[in-house]
CSV table of C-alpha atoms in Angstrom, one decimal:
chain,number,residue,atom,x,y,z
A,1,UNK,CA,76.9,115.7,108.5
A,2,UNK,CA,81.0,115.3,109.6
A,3,UNK,CA,81.5,114.2,105.8
A,4,UNK,CA,80.4,117.9,105.4
A,5,UNK,CA,82.3,119.3,107.5
A,6,UNK,CA,85.9,117.1,106.6
A,7,UNK,CA,85.1,119.7,103.6
A,8,UNK,CA,84.4,122.7,105.4
A,9,UNK,CA,87.9,121.7,107.2
A,10,UNK,CA,89.8,121.3,104.4
A,11,UNK,CA,88.9,124.4,102.9
A,12,UNK,CA,89.6,126.6,106.3
A,13,UNK,CA,92.4,124.7,108.2
A,14,UNK,CA,91.1,123.5,111.5
A,15,UNK,CA,92.3,126.7,112.8
A,16,UNK,CA,89.8,128.9,110.5
A,17,UNK,CA,87.0,126.6,111.3
A,18,UNK,CA,84.3,128.1,113.8
A,19,UNK,CA,81.2,126.5,115.0
A,20,UNK,CA,79.3,129.6,112.7
A,21,UNK,CA,80.9,128.8,110.1
A,22,UNK,CA,80.7,124.7,110.6
A,23,UNK,CA,77.1,125.1,111.3
A,24,UNK,CA,76.3,127.4,108.0
A,25,UNK,CA,78.2,124.3,106.2
A,26,UNK,CA,76.3,122.0,107.6
A,27,UNK,CA,72.8,122.9,107.7
A,28,UNK,CA,72.6,122.8,112.1
A,29,UNK,CA,73.0,125.5,114.7
A,30,UNK,CA,76.4,127.1,116.2
A,31,UNK,CA,74.0,126.3,119.7
A,32,UNK,CA,73.4,122.6,118.2
A,33,UNK,CA,76.9,121.8,117.4
A,34,UNK,CA,78.1,123.9,120.5
A,35,UNK,CA,75.9,121.3,122.7
A,36,UNK,CA,77.0,118.0,120.6
A,37,UNK,CA,80.9,119.2,121.0
A,38,UNK,CA,82.0,121.1,123.6
A,39,UNK,CA,84.7,123.1,121.7
A,40,UNK,CA,85.7,123.4,118.1
A,41,UNK,CA,88.8,120.8,119.1
A,42,UNK,CA,86.5,118.5,119.7
A,43,UNK,CA,84.3,119.3,116.5
A,44,UNK,CA,88.8,119.1,114.9
A,45,UNK,CA,88.5,116.0,116.6
A,46,UNK,CA,85.7,114.3,115.8
A,47,UNK,CA,85.1,115.3,112.3
A,48,UNK,CA,89.3,113.9,111.5
A,49,UNK,CA,88.3,110.3,113.5
A,50,UNK,CA,85.1,110.3,111.0
A,51,UNK,CA,87.5,110.9,108.1
A,52,UNK,CA,90.0,108.4,109.7
A,53,UNK,CA,87.5,105.9,109.8
A,54,UNK,CA,86.3,106.2,106.2
A,55,UNK,CA,90.0,105.1,105.4
A,56,UNK,CA,90.0,102.2,107.0
A,57,UNK,CA,87.1,101.6,105.2
A,58,UNK,CA,88.7,102.0,102.2
A,59,UNK,CA,91.6,100.7,103.0
A,60,UNK,CA,90.4,97.4,103.8
A,61,UNK,CA,87.9,97.4,100.6
A,62,UNK,CA,91.0,97.5,98.0
A,63,UNK,CA,92.9,95.2,99.8
A,64,UNK,CA,89.9,92.6,99.1
A,65,UNK,CA,89.8,94.1,95.1
A,66,UNK,CA,93.0,94.9,94.6
A,67,UNK,CA,95.7,91.2,93.5
A,68,UNK,CA,98.0,90.2,95.4
A,69,UNK,CA,100.6,91.4,93.3
A,70,UNK,CA,103.3,94.6,92.5
A,71,UNK,CA,100.6,96.0,90.2
A,72,UNK,CA,97.8,95.4,93.1
A,73,UNK,CA,100.2,97.5,95.0
A,74,UNK,CA,100.1,100.5,92.8
A,75,UNK,CA,96.0,100.2,91.8
A,76,UNK,CA,95.4,100.0,95.9
A,77,UNK,CA,97.2,103.0,96.3
A,78,UNK,CA,96.2,104.8,93.5
A,79,UNK,CA,92.5,104.5,95.0
A,80,UNK,CA,93.0,105.9,98.6
A,81,UNK,CA,94.9,109.2,96.9
A,82,UNK,CA,93.0,109.5,93.0
A,83,UNK,CA,95.0,111.6,90.4
A,84,UNK,CA,91.7,113.8,90.5
A,85,UNK,CA,92.3,114.9,94.8
A,86,UNK,CA,96.2,115.1,94.1
A,87,UNK,CA,95.9,118.8,94.3
A,88,UNK,CA,93.2,119.1,98.0
A,89,UNK,CA,95.7,116.1,98.9
A,90,UNK,CA,98.8,117.9,98.5
A,91,UNK,CA,97.5,121.2,99.6
A,92,UNK,CA,94.8,121.6,102.0
A,93,UNK,CA,95.3,117.8,103.0
A,94,UNK,CA,98.8,119.1,105.0
A,95,UNK,CA,96.7,121.5,107.2
A,96,UNK,CA,95.1,118.3,108.3
A,97,UNK,CA,98.6,116.6,108.4
A,98,UNK,CA,99.3,118.8,111.1
A,99,UNK,CA,96.7,118.4,113.6
A,100,UNK,CA,97.3,114.5,112.3
A,101,UNK,CA,100.3,114.8,114.1
A,102,UNK,CA,99.6,117.1,116.9
A,103,UNK,CA,97.1,115.4,118.6
A,104,UNK,CA,98.1,112.1,119.9
A,105,UNK,CA,94.7,110.5,119.6
A,106,UNK,CA,95.2,110.8,115.8
A,107,UNK,CA,98.5,110.1,115.4
A,108,UNK,CA,98.1,107.3,116.8
A,109,UNK,CA,95.5,106.7,114.4
A,110,UNK,CA,97.4,107.3,111.4
A,111,UNK,CA,99.8,105.4,113.0
A,112,UNK,CA,98.2,102.5,113.3
A,113,UNK,CA,96.9,103.6,109.7
A,114,UNK,CA,100.4,103.2,108.1
A,115,UNK,CA,101.4,100.0,109.6
A,116,UNK,CA,98.3,97.9,108.9
A,117,UNK,CA,99.1,99.9,104.6
A,118,UNK,CA,102.9,98.4,105.1
A,119,UNK,CA,101.3,94.8,105.6
A,120,UNK,CA,98.2,95.1,103.3
A,121,UNK,CA,101.8,96.3,100.3
A,122,UNK,CA,103.4,94.5,102.2
A,123,UNK,CA,101.6,91.2,101.2
A,124,UNK,CA,101.8,92.2,97.3
A,125,UNK,CA,105.4,92.5,97.5
A,126,UNK,CA,106.9,89.7,99.6
A,127,UNK,CA,106.3,86.0,100.4
A,128,UNK,CA,108.0,86.9,103.3
A,129,UNK,CA,105.9,89.0,105.8
A,130,UNK,CA,109.0,91.0,107.6
A,131,UNK,CA,110.6,91.7,104.2
A,132,UNK,CA,107.4,92.9,102.8
A,133,UNK,CA,106.1,94.8,105.4
A,134,UNK,CA,109.7,96.6,105.2
A,135,UNK,CA,109.2,96.6,101.4
A,136,UNK,CA,105.3,98.1,101.9
A,137,UNK,CA,106.9,101.1,104.5
A,138,UNK,CA,109.0,101.6,101.4
A,139,UNK,CA,106.3,101.6,98.8
A,140,UNK,CA,104.2,103.5,100.7
A,141,UNK,CA,106.9,106.8,101.7
A,142,UNK,CA,107.5,106.8,97.9
A,143,UNK,CA,103.8,107.4,96.7
A,144,UNK,CA,103.4,109.8,99.6
A,145,UNK,CA,106.9,111.5,98.3
A,146,UNK,CA,105.7,111.3,94.5
A,147,UNK,CA,102.6,113.2,95.1
A,148,UNK,CA,104.5,115.9,97.2
A,149,UNK,CA,107.4,116.1,94.2
A,150,UNK,CA,104.2,116.1,92.0
A,151,UNK,CA,102.9,119.5,93.8
A,152,UNK,CA,106.4,121.3,93.2
A,153,UNK,CA,106.9,119.9,89.9
A,154,UNK,CA,103.7,119.5,88.0
A,155,UNK,CA,105.3,118.9,84.8
A,156,UNK,CA,103.1,115.9,83.7
A,157,UNK,CA,99.3,114.9,85.2
A,158,UNK,CA,99.2,113.5,88.7
A,159,UNK,CA,98.6,109.5,88.1
A,160,UNK,CA,101.6,109.8,85.3
A,161,UNK,CA,104.1,111.0,87.3
A,162,UNK,CA,103.0,109.3,91.0
A,163,UNK,CA,102.4,105.8,89.1
A,164,UNK,CA,105.6,106.2,87.0
A,165,UNK,CA,107.5,106.4,89.9
A,166,UNK,CA,105.9,103.8,92.1
A,167,UNK,CA,106.3,101.4,89.2
A,168,UNK,CA,110.3,102.3,88.7
A,169,UNK,CA,110.6,101.5,92.3
A,170,UNK,CA,109.3,98.4,91.6
A,171,UNK,CA,110.9,97.9,88.8
A,172,UNK,CA,114.2,98.3,90.8
A,173,UNK,CA,113.1,96.4,94.4
A,174,UNK,CA,111.6,93.8,93.5
A,175,UNK,CA,112.9,90.9,92.1
């Protein structure tokens, strides 16, 4: 149910999600949702916490399956935000990011994931743990920035633009 509501939340944004809209999307009655979550903010929180749970799982799976190389780091990031969802992730996803940053529980969850991602990427970029984590943060920033700038320019496919930005960074920074 929360997965279905996540898609609805992407369409409506957190401010546009009502119990009536949520009920229509997931097939439950508005009264059932109110009884379970109490208010809209609690429902939105549950949906976004579920999304963080899924991202944690996807990150762990990618970490286990991608090689411990710079190319493995690129592949890992491309798996986490695939080019076919780039449009959605850089437009509709920004409304959710706003909610993640505003809510202290979600902000803490996002920060924890970011630290974990930096470590995961860092193991693929350096044998030195501290250097690796710094490089991991940089690479994650390049990845997010490449998505954002692609959304503005769209002068090539998302896949090409994002992979190229990551490969260029790796080539210049990783010796």
